[in-house]
XYZ file of C-alpha atoms in Angstrom:
735
model
C 60.431 108.342 54.949
C 58.893 105.100 53.986
C 55.175 104.575 53.531
C 54.090 102.312 56.250
C 51.408 100.137 55.134
C 49.142 97.855 57.582
C 47.843 94.911 56.498
C 46.284 91.525 57.690
C 46.820 88.334 55.935
C 44.406 85.726 57.061
C 44.300 81.831 56.481
C 40.488 82.268 54.697
C 38.646 80.860 57.805
C 38.207 84.863 59.045
C 38.500 83.028 62.395
C 40.122 86.197 63.932
C 39.096 89.335 63.885
C 41.246 92.055 61.731
C 43.484 94.163 64.056
C 45.462 97.023 63.416
C 49.237 96.203 63.322
C 51.551 99.374 64.269
C 54.676 99.310 62.677
C 57.701 99.176 65.304
C 59.663 101.953 64.118
C 59.223 104.058 60.793
C 62.513 105.743 61.058
C 64.607 102.716 61.157
C 62.552 100.738 58.610
C 63.760 102.614 55.644
C 68.003 102.614 55.404
C 69.759 105.284 53.727
C 69.325 104.701 49.778
C 66.296 102.790 49.854
C 63.745 105.359 48.626
C 60.642 103.879 47.438
C 60.783 100.761 50.093
C 57.754 100.066 52.133
C 57.295 97.878 54.991
C 53.963 96.000 55.138
C 52.867 93.947 58.428
C 50.727 90.892 57.785
C 48.830 88.900 60.235
C 49.184 85.343 59.480
C 46.351 83.496 61.464
C 46.289 80.127 59.669
C 50.118 79.394 59.663
C 50.017 76.167 61.444
C 53.517 74.693 60.474
C 56.737 76.191 61.799
C 58.518 74.465 58.896
C 55.980 75.980 56.379
C 56.717 79.306 58.126
C 60.205 79.017 56.979
C 59.260 77.956 53.598
C 57.168 81.095 53.251
C 59.901 83.066 54.299
C 62.201 81.675 51.820
C 59.532 81.979 48.976
C 58.827 85.586 49.606
C 62.559 86.280 50.012
C 63.250 85.233 46.294
C 60.675 87.663 45.015
C 62.257 90.518 43.019
C 61.672 93.659 44.486
C 61.821 92.067 48.167
C 64.506 93.260 50.504
C 63.654 91.571 53.945
C 61.091 89.007 55.009
C 60.345 87.844 58.794
C 57.730 85.452 59.414
C 57.085 85.241 63.256
C 55.417 82.109 63.340
C 54.673 81.999 67.253
C 52.739 85.453 66.530
C 51.754 84.358 62.907
C 53.170 87.835 61.976
C 54.822 88.745 58.594
C 56.577 91.897 58.433
C 58.089 92.230 54.710
C 60.230 95.410 53.291
C 59.513 95.407 49.212
C 59.477 97.858 46.417
C 56.462 95.999 45.148
C 52.521 96.867 45.730
C 50.541 95.401 48.414
C 48.691 93.102 45.371
C 51.975 91.799 44.404
C 52.300 90.416 48.136
C 49.016 89.599 48.424
C 49.052 87.464 45.163
C 52.227 85.956 46.370
C 50.891 84.864 49.875
C 48.007 83.432 47.938
C 50.349 81.274 45.749
C 51.777 80.191 48.875
C 48.377 78.889 50.131
C 47.050 81.712 52.412
C 45.261 84.648 51.690
C 46.049 88.428 52.459
C 43.514 91.141 53.001
C 44.245 95.156 52.962
C 42.010 97.062 55.374
C 41.988 100.653 56.834
C 42.014 101.575 60.255
C 39.007 103.199 60.230
C 37.572 99.602 59.116
C 39.061 97.714 61.818
C 36.363 98.439 64.100
C 33.226 97.084 61.644
C 35.439 93.977 60.109
C 33.138 91.262 60.570
C 34.498 87.498 60.304
C 32.517 84.736 58.887
C 32.191 80.855 60.112
C 34.115 77.989 58.758
C 31.968 77.684 55.544
C 33.643 81.141 54.342
C 36.928 79.262 54.172
C 37.598 77.994 50.727
C 40.107 75.399 51.895
C 37.915 74.091 54.615
C 34.926 73.743 52.127
C 37.135 72.033 49.593
C 38.002 69.550 52.491
C 34.551 68.857 53.646
C 33.551 68.171 49.616
C 36.680 65.919 49.023
C 35.468 63.967 52.177
C 31.848 63.561 50.604
C 33.087 62.407 47.327
C 35.832 60.077 48.963
C 33.084 58.398 51.168
C 30.596 57.895 48.242
C 33.452 56.392 45.952
C 34.190 54.016 48.922
C 30.343 52.992 49.440
C 30.047 52.437 45.405
C 33.316 50.298 45.735
C 32.349 48.275 48.674
C 28.716 47.795 47.339
C 29.475 47.266 43.707
C 27.191 49.963 42.653
C 27.905 52.177 40.209
C 31.588 50.883 39.536
C 32.134 53.117 36.446
C 31.709 56.200 38.913
C 34.393 54.776 41.538
C 37.530 56.258 39.643
C 36.211 59.302 38.508
C 35.012 60.146 41.982
C 38.272 59.202 43.321
C 39.892 61.629 40.884
C 37.348 64.358 41.734
C 37.972 64.022 45.475
C 41.959 64.469 44.766
C 41.300 67.110 42.350
C 38.974 69.280 44.855
C 40.966 68.394 48.153
C 44.562 68.649 46.513
C 43.859 71.616 44.832
C 45.250 74.004 47.393
C 47.908 71.414 48.375
C 49.108 71.272 44.527
C 49.427 74.832 44.043
C 51.255 75.490 47.266
C 53.412 72.547 46.497
C 54.372 73.678 43.018
C 54.643 77.242 43.806
C 57.365 75.956 46.626
C 59.121 73.937 43.695
C 59.583 76.908 41.612
C 61.256 78.686 44.089
C 63.274 75.532 45.526
C 61.834 75.130 48.611
C 60.228 71.448 49.044
C 57.625 71.468 51.639
C 55.123 69.170 53.174
C 52.859 70.048 50.176
C 55.184 68.860 47.524
C 55.608 65.677 49.478
C 52.154 64.938 49.799
C 51.670 65.987 46.151
C 54.305 63.163 44.762
C 52.574 60.686 47.077
C 49.356 61.370 45.827
C 50.601 61.287 41.790
C 52.922 58.163 42.873
C 49.778 56.500 43.943
C 47.619 57.277 40.873
C 50.615 55.956 38.776
C 50.436 52.228 40.372
C 46.765 52.343 40.279
C 45.907 53.043 43.932
C 43.257 55.647 43.186
C 41.516 54.908 46.905
C 44.596 55.653 48.501
C 45.705 58.763 46.715
C 42.460 60.038 47.402
C 42.665 59.311 50.945
C 45.758 60.643 51.155
C 44.873 63.880 50.036
C 41.821 63.954 52.146
C 43.564 63.178 55.324
C 46.433 65.716 54.766
C 43.961 68.661 53.973
C 41.826 67.682 56.704
C 44.551 67.645 58.862
C 45.924 71.266 57.734
C 42.337 72.411 58.643
C 42.450 70.974 62.199
C 45.702 72.126 63.220
C 45.498 75.559 61.769
C 42.276 75.590 64.047
C 44.163 74.751 67.315
C 46.970 77.118 66.603
C 44.531 79.785 65.634
C 42.875 79.219 68.962
C 46.423 79.643 70.941
C 47.054 82.716 69.010
C 43.713 84.192 69.577
C 44.085 83.540 73.406
C 47.052 86.129 73.124
C 45.414 88.428 70.965
C 42.608 88.731 72.917
C 44.811 91.135 75.136
C 44.194 93.648 72.636
C 40.434 93.365 72.463
C 40.417 94.387 76.286
C 40.855 97.671 75.219
C 37.611 99.946 73.993
C 37.856 101.011 70.530
C 36.276 104.486 71.757
C 36.050 106.672 74.640
C 33.683 109.540 75.967
C 36.024 112.681 75.709
C 35.548 116.071 77.382
C 36.276 119.096 74.707
C 35.551 122.470 74.649
C 32.890 121.922 77.350
C 31.331 119.250 75.635
C 31.221 115.415 76.021
C 31.485 113.293 72.664
C 32.663 109.820 71.988
C 35.518 109.350 69.995
C 37.608 106.436 68.439
C 40.897 105.739 70.306
C 42.727 106.747 67.173
C 41.291 110.136 67.638
C 42.337 110.891 71.453
C 45.337 112.841 72.106
C 47.490 113.173 75.040
C 45.923 115.948 77.445
C 42.406 115.013 76.466
C 40.369 114.091 79.548
C 38.252 111.142 79.160
C 35.087 110.053 81.376
C 34.907 106.469 82.606
C 31.638 105.296 84.453
C 31.188 102.230 86.660
C 31.703 99.147 85.047
C 33.211 100.484 81.779
C 36.804 99.322 80.396
C 39.232 102.212 80.668
C 40.332 102.982 76.881
C 43.614 104.845 77.373
C 46.417 105.067 79.609
C 46.087 108.215 81.915
C 46.295 109.787 85.371
C 43.263 110.336 87.518
C 42.196 113.892 87.782
C 38.854 113.475 89.661
C 36.812 110.753 91.189
C 37.441 107.277 93.443
C 37.169 104.133 92.514
C 38.406 100.565 92.625
C 39.850 99.170 89.054
C 40.320 95.657 88.166
C 43.972 95.652 86.616
C 44.134 91.628 86.365
C 44.606 92.318 82.259
C 47.868 94.378 83.130
C 49.279 93.498 86.314
C 47.566 90.228 86.961
C 46.511 91.246 90.415
C 43.364 89.197 91.601
C 41.896 91.991 93.539
C 40.878 95.526 92.291
C 43.065 98.263 93.290
C 41.739 101.745 94.886
C 42.302 104.561 92.482
C 42.045 108.320 93.385
C 43.340 111.566 92.035
C 46.806 111.199 90.969
C 46.830 107.596 90.332
C 47.686 106.006 87.088
C 45.247 103.781 85.294
C 45.852 101.386 82.315
C 43.771 100.995 79.069
C 41.987 97.625 79.163
C 41.338 97.533 83.210
C 37.955 97.636 84.516
C 36.528 100.499 86.659
C 34.369 98.846 88.844
C 32.664 101.450 91.075
C 32.866 105.389 91.096
C 33.034 107.512 88.013
C 36.508 108.598 86.830
C 37.913 111.534 84.982
C 41.220 110.743 83.611
C 43.907 112.944 81.531
C 45.437 110.858 78.786
C 49.235 110.302 79.212
C 49.684 107.913 76.026
C 48.326 107.346 72.887
C 46.475 104.302 71.852
C 49.271 102.692 70.482
C 51.813 103.620 72.811
C 49.368 102.197 75.826
C 50.920 99.759 78.376
C 48.697 97.158 77.012
C 49.730 97.786 73.402
C 53.616 97.609 74.651
C 52.859 94.239 76.219
C 51.113 92.885 73.082
C 53.844 93.923 70.734
C 56.435 92.527 73.329
C 54.552 89.183 73.488
C 54.791 88.904 69.871
C 58.519 89.891 69.702
C 58.914 87.394 72.518
C 57.453 84.180 70.485
C 59.951 85.069 67.487
C 62.627 84.325 70.005
C 63.917 80.887 69.692
C 64.903 78.849 72.891
C 67.783 76.725 72.689
C 65.578 73.536 72.262
C 63.849 74.897 69.672
C 67.217 75.647 67.727
C 68.159 72.175 68.306
C 65.088 71.046 66.831
C 65.385 73.360 63.888
C 68.882 72.194 63.011
C 67.911 68.633 63.449
C 65.174 69.368 61.266
C 67.078 70.588 58.435
C 69.204 67.605 58.045
C 66.556 64.975 58.962
C 64.040 65.515 56.088
C 66.700 65.683 53.282
C 68.306 62.317 54.449
C 64.660 60.788 54.442
C 64.095 61.934 50.904
C 67.412 60.456 49.852
C 66.372 57.104 51.658
C 63.018 57.232 50.099
C 64.674 57.654 46.409
C 67.116 54.549 47.534
C 63.972 52.343 48.600
C 62.327 52.978 45.165
C 65.401 52.336 43.322
C 67.879 49.869 44.952
C 65.864 46.886 45.784
C 64.536 46.504 42.252
C 67.876 46.952 40.459
C 70.184 45.298 42.790
C 67.557 42.516 44.323
C 65.250 41.794 41.480
C 62.504 43.153 43.453
C 58.938 44.255 42.076
C 59.138 48.094 41.539
C 55.573 48.700 42.241
C 55.937 47.286 45.752
C 59.212 49.311 46.410
C 58.007 52.506 44.944
C 54.941 52.379 47.009
C 57.015 51.749 50.071
C 59.205 55.076 48.973
C 55.999 57.348 48.758
C 54.935 55.849 52.277
C 58.602 56.953 53.362
C 58.057 60.507 52.122
C 54.883 60.962 53.849
C 55.931 59.803 56.918
C 59.255 62.024 56.712
C 57.289 65.104 56.711
C 58.687 66.764 59.954
C 55.684 69.016 61.011
C 55.110 67.361 64.506
C 58.513 67.506 65.080
C 59.202 71.317 64.235
C 55.804 72.335 65.360
C 56.708 70.644 69.076
C 58.485 73.265 70.653
C 56.945 76.783 69.210
C 53.359 75.896 70.126
C 54.426 75.279 73.796
C 56.602 78.584 73.808
C 53.742 80.546 72.560
C 50.941 78.995 74.907
C 53.531 79.509 78.038
C 54.389 83.033 76.839
C 50.825 83.737 76.693
C 49.479 82.278 79.867
C 52.370 84.236 81.454
C 51.221 87.751 80.100
C 47.653 87.176 81.115
C 49.097 86.581 84.453
C 50.948 89.834 84.761
C 54.455 88.414 83.806
C 56.146 89.522 80.479
C 58.686 87.268 79.386
C 60.919 88.716 76.392
C 61.621 85.248 74.883
C 61.464 81.530 75.139
C 65.284 81.458 75.838
C 64.545 83.178 79.300
C 61.406 81.106 80.238
C 63.630 77.654 79.355
C 66.360 79.541 81.619
C 64.146 80.089 84.398
C 63.579 76.415 84.805
C 67.378 75.641 85.591
C 68.084 78.657 87.717
C 70.017 77.991 90.879
C 70.647 81.021 92.572
C 67.957 84.122 92.940
C 69.236 87.397 93.928
C 67.083 90.123 95.109
C 68.131 93.966 95.548
C 66.807 95.032 98.633
C 65.313 98.345 98.553
C 61.880 98.577 96.617
C 62.310 94.894 95.892
C 62.333 92.805 98.949
C 61.023 96.154 100.921
C 58.459 98.618 100.418
C 60.841 100.982 99.135
C 59.877 103.969 101.534
C 59.986 104.496 105.366
C 57.415 103.491 107.717
C 57.189 103.827 111.613
C 58.137 100.815 113.400
C 58.586 101.601 117.033
C 57.327 104.293 119.465
C 59.266 104.776 122.676
C 58.021 106.961 125.469
C 60.509 108.697 127.803
C 57.877 110.832 129.755
C 54.417 110.432 131.033
C 53.108 110.776 127.229
C 51.649 108.046 125.587
C 52.607 106.271 122.201
C 49.758 107.963 120.483
C 50.155 111.601 122.163
C 54.038 111.228 121.261
C 53.171 110.204 117.489
C 50.511 113.056 117.499
C 52.853 115.664 118.548
C 55.618 114.806 116.186
C 53.070 114.683 113.343
C 51.860 118.214 114.087
C 55.167 119.581 113.828
C 55.987 117.494 110.657
C 52.752 118.409 108.643
C 54.576 121.077 106.917
C 57.651 119.169 106.164
C 58.336 117.697 102.793
C 60.885 115.162 104.294
C 60.463 111.292 103.516
C 60.598 110.625 107.331
C 58.145 113.326 107.953
C 55.546 111.643 105.503
C 56.106 108.283 106.906
C 55.083 110.113 110.485
C 52.294 111.577 109.039
C 50.795 108.276 107.345
C 51.296 106.698 110.648
C 49.214 109.307 112.543
C 46.587 109.496 109.898
C 43.884 108.617 112.132
C 44.975 111.228 114.885
C 43.611 114.416 115.415
C 46.568 116.772 115.225
C 46.853 120.262 117.021
C 47.479 123.349 115.283
C 51.282 124.630 114.874
C 53.027 128.086 114.344
C 56.667 129.330 113.889
C 57.412 126.016 111.741
C 61.240 126.072 110.898
C 63.031 123.504 109.104
C 66.309 122.302 110.245
C 68.280 121.347 107.149
C 70.202 118.080 108.004
C 69.095 117.705 111.585
C 65.323 118.186 111.689
C 62.522 120.476 112.564
C 61.091 122.861 115.354
C 57.294 124.542 115.589
C 55.352 125.912 118.300
C 52.295 123.237 119.543
C 49.891 124.604 122.082
C 52.417 127.375 123.172
C 55.367 125.004 123.692
C 58.379 124.662 121.412
C 58.784 121.191 119.761
C 61.777 119.750 118.301
C 61.884 116.718 116.215
C 65.124 115.450 114.732
C 68.111 113.461 115.136
C 70.691 113.007 117.686
C 73.008 115.811 116.572
C 70.113 118.454 116.819
C 69.647 117.431 120.519
C 73.452 117.692 121.144
C 73.542 121.145 119.498
C 70.381 122.009 121.888
C 72.396 120.832 124.808
C 69.913 118.376 125.872
C 70.575 115.634 128.235
C 70.793 112.306 126.298
C 71.879 109.675 128.872
C 68.376 108.078 129.314
C 67.810 108.274 125.552
C 71.093 106.929 123.759
C 70.962 103.187 124.892
C 67.244 103.157 123.173
C 68.556 105.006 120.002
C 71.679 102.413 120.072
C 69.594 99.571 120.130
C 67.114 100.873 117.384
C 70.172 101.702 115.231
C 71.630 98.171 115.753
C 68.300 96.860 114.001
C 68.789 99.154 111.076
C 66.440 101.760 112.026
C 66.388 105.348 111.695
C 65.753 107.369 114.987
C 63.926 110.745 115.344
C 64.034 112.228 118.709
C 61.251 114.358 120.297
C 61.909 117.086 122.835
C 60.452 119.903 124.645
C 61.301 122.038 127.578
C 64.889 120.826 127.413
C 63.737 117.128 127.998
C 63.601 114.297 125.225
C 60.312 113.215 125.703
C 60.185 110.103 123.090
C 61.784 108.393 120.354
C 60.176 107.537 117.064
C 62.056 104.725 114.918
C 61.771 104.371 110.986
C 62.827 101.844 108.582
C 62.017 100.661 105.171
C 60.146 97.679 105.932
C 59.917 94.037 104.428
C 57.230 93.418 101.882
C 54.575 91.186 103.740
C 55.011 88.489 100.794
C 58.433 88.423 100.736
C 58.958 85.792 103.012
C 56.282 83.566 101.823
C 57.571 83.976 98.038
C 61.087 83.184 99.204
C 59.878 80.002 100.886
C 58.052 79.199 97.736
C 61.493 79.386 95.829
C 63.435 77.226 98.151
C 60.366 74.646 97.527
C 60.814 75.096 93.717
C 64.308 73.894 94.044
C 66.654 77.300 94.319
C 69.809 76.336 95.987
C 70.745 79.816 97.328
C 68.786 82.830 97.694
C 70.904 86.253 98.344
C 70.290 89.924 98.849
C 72.148 92.608 97.252
C 72.418 96.136 98.406
C 74.421 99.218 98.897
C 73.269 99.587 102.704
C 75.464 99.090 105.668
C 76.060 95.604 107.017
C 73.756 96.093 110.210
C 70.585 97.429 108.181
C 71.045 94.648 105.136
C 71.382 91.881 107.850
C 68.212 92.842 109.826
C 66.074 92.871 106.439
C 67.894 89.863 105.382
C 66.961 88.215 108.402
C 63.143 89.162 108.176
C 62.844 88.326 104.672
C 64.528 84.911 105.066
C 67.173 84.918 102.379
C 70.209 82.581 102.932
C 72.985 85.136 102.545
C 73.398 89.050 102.674
C 75.699 90.883 100.780
C 75.961 94.514 101.932
C 77.532 98.064 101.078
C 78.229 97.225 97.446
C 78.411 99.882 94.559
C 77.100 98.774 91.352
C 79.999 97.187 90.038
C 80.354 95.367 93.165
C 76.863 93.883 92.647
C 78.031 92.785 89.149
C 81.166 91.204 90.224
C 79.004 89.132 93.195
C 76.492 87.750 90.408
C 79.249 86.603 88.365
C 80.787 84.809 91.558
C 77.520 83.381 92.109
C 77.321 82.261 88.292
C 80.535 80.575 88.597
C 79.929 78.686 91.835
C 76.147 77.438 90.925
C 75.988 77.570 87.263
C 73.193 80.003 86.706
C 71.346 82.922 88.649
C 68.709 85.318 88.019
C 68.658 88.904 89.519
C 65.383 90.517 90.581
C 65.414 94.441 90.650
C 63.404 97.447 90.058
C 64.632 97.425 86.552
C 66.170 100.876 86.601
C 68.903 101.364 89.250
C 69.855 97.743 88.772
C 70.419 97.811 85.212
C 73.802 96.444 85.014
C 73.258 93.647 87.537
C 70.224 92.757 85.528
C 72.200 92.601 82.529
C 75.019 90.085 83.843
C 72.530 87.519 85.168
C 71.290 84.886 83.351
C 67.805 85.977 83.731
C 67.267 89.623 84.559
C 63.682 90.120 86.453
C 62.272 93.801 86.918
C 58.977 93.893 89.375
C 56.427 96.310 89.641
C 57.005 97.865 86.079
C 53.491 98.752 84.776
C 53.358 101.805 83.016
C 57.125 102.061 83.196
C 58.687 102.048 79.615
C 62.402 101.979 80.795
C 61.804 99.201 82.870
C 59.915 97.131 80.371
C 62.945 97.447 78.090
C 65.585 96.899 80.667
C 64.578 93.164 82.013
C 64.250 89.688 80.346
C 61.232 89.178 82.264
C 58.894 91.758 83.831
C 56.716 91.536 86.894
C 54.072 93.839 86.140
C 52.903 94.236 89.870
C 54.807 93.958 92.984
C 54.181 90.374 93.392
C 57.302 88.244 94.237
C 54.761 85.414 94.649
C 55.000 85.290 90.911
C 58.812 83.997 90.968
C 57.954 80.521 91.735
C 55.079 80.661 89.329
C 57.244 81.564 86.436
C 59.479 78.903 87.549
C 56.910 76.337 87.630
C 55.731 77.228 84.097
C 58.959 77.073 82.950
C 59.455 73.386 84.039
C 56.206 72.299 82.982
C 56.950 73.878 79.134
C 60.276 72.116 79.299
C 58.465 68.541 80.135
C 55.930 69.093 77.656
C 58.544 70.102 74.873
C 60.395 66.769 75.885
C 57.287 64.912 75.681
C 56.511 66.048 71.939
C 59.877 65.820 70.489
C 59.984 62.346 72.240
C 56.902 61.429 70.646
C 57.435 62.901 67.522
C 60.658 60.982 67.015
C 59.341 57.447 68.488
C 56.158 57.718 65.859
C 58.731 58.676 62.828
C 60.814 55.640 63.833
C 58.049 53.155 64.356
C 56.717 54.153 60.902
C 60.013 54.344 59.268
C 60.726 50.724 60.537
C 56.843 49.585 59.418
C 57.359 51.057 55.844
C 60.649 48.990 55.572
C 58.870 45.715 56.439
C 55.825 46.808 54.359
C 53.056 47.166 56.752
C 52.519 50.679 56.659
C 50.466 51.966 53.859
C 49.942 55.777 52.558
C 46.806 56.517 54.299
C 47.829 55.284 57.370
C 51.440 57.168 57.110
C 49.234 60.350 56.499
C 46.834 59.749 59.619
C 49.844 59.134 61.928
C 51.752 62.312 60.563
C 48.763 64.585 60.954
C 47.620 62.883 64.142
C 51.045 63.266 65.663
C 50.985 67.077 64.675
C 47.643 67.552 66.335
C 48.674 65.634 69.589
C 51.909 67.694 70.050
C 49.925 71.070 69.165
C 47.008 69.992 71.741
C 49.521 68.988 74.393
C 51.545 72.369 73.978
C 48.302 74.110 74.481
C 47.769 72.536 77.860
C 50.187 75.434 78.867
C 47.654 78.192 77.931
C 45.592 77.033 81.097
C 48.479 76.533 83.512
C 47.599 78.843 86.274
C 49.397 79.977 89.363
């Protein structure tokens, strides 16, 4: 089996705390016949340009001994399979302009980060700015003229060291990135005696990189902050003693103790205690949820009131929070159609501009006798303005921000493609049981056919049912929880029909119509009421004593209280048709559909019928989303354009099934996701349009000679920063 080495790569700014990265699948990481191959995982917190990420991947792939490289720009994550040493990878990353730092799990909790002054690239930028400013002052004031050129040269050397190093390394691996273009521009400026412009180009480019890295790191850290929610240790009871242990040492079956106000460190099940727990980090629920013995709790949630004893059910690396974090990172690597378009455009755009720059430098002087210096300078300006950073970063930064926003609001989106599709969905299809409804029966009607009151009927039925395990019995007991129940004797379950017991000396029967027909009860007065309730899709339980039916109790799977409001919000969001798919009979289905407010009900459907119905809807409307529980509705979720599972917190199967997962049973999140999708697409279009317009204007300005080098760098860097900041607005878009 491959040796799984865990590593972290940083940009040198140490702006984010080291975190342990768990390799995904150790068994799958090493194909047969690749003995000696190890997979290292790095965190690239300073990777600020998607184009640079692609070039870094290409550079590392070119190294001898490297088997595969995956650079996830959105998550700033590098996964590399290789036969080299970790130091070799560290050195290669450094040559590319980044830094890599190995660390041990045990040290992850104590790793300290420094400020910006600990970052060599940032300090080099600051020093280059000081030297550039000093040189400009000397030049403008005619003071110490002999020092002006040396100061400009020193500013270029200090500020451009990392740029030149990365650019030349890229040339070596045949990847011409923005660093190489800037290096050519700076050298070209010096060649024609424009020392001040060369130094200004280098400083502005270095400053832009630092600012862009900072803003991108802020975006990523807002997502990584999820993992910081889980405590690094917990109070564990072992062998009769209470000891505080790191979460890595806590195993399944351990009991952890959580005091009021503490965060829960592990996924588990409450074995003792009663408290309210704030689960917003996992499910996005705004209100705390009451937890008692038998309830599940999740790592990273906050115990607000009472003390809890929890038996651990998952290891730290397998917790729901860890799975969410992992899936969010994987989602950031999935390219949306808009991003794929931008990547293809940039692939042809950059070489075309480089060819144009060469043409500008050569054609006018050779064919039209124009001054070489002037047109060579314009070609340098065109090279600078051709950098595609703003265009390439316009889409991924928006997707990263939106997916991070959704994860903090209890919605897990598997990739940008699904978030993009949510904005154009025309039909929303719902499963009935457990989706539009609560998924369990509840008492809806109590009808007295005797002198007994509703409460008396309910108490009598509950007295008999308190020894039954039937779901209908549990629903009756839940409704009667506030009533005092009489003791019973001689309880007998009657499978398929009901139950009987002796209550205060009377034999009481609770069951369906068939039971009372077998008992030869007179049902003349009861049957019309039974028929009316069954027409509403309800299940009717009869209550009888002394050869008389004394009352009826109707039960049904009730519509979620939030369903009508959620469906109304979807309709306002632009959904053209809202449908319900169910295997229930038409009478019951129509009743639920009417209460929920859907447009169309499809009933008595087998799983394959649901698939066929969704395909018909997609053919008619163009795009359809399916909302279900993520397990029973797997075929329907798979065939829909977007499959949405709800209430899947803690459910590994459901998390894997759907394209979008609602961690809580909150249908209101659907309209939020649609709004987030449309906001994201609006911002992406703004970014792409802005990037292309800026490029076009400056290319035109270059041809007519009104744009100089430093202004081109300023425009390119400024455009990149503006699209990044615009995309980061999605971080704060709330429901």
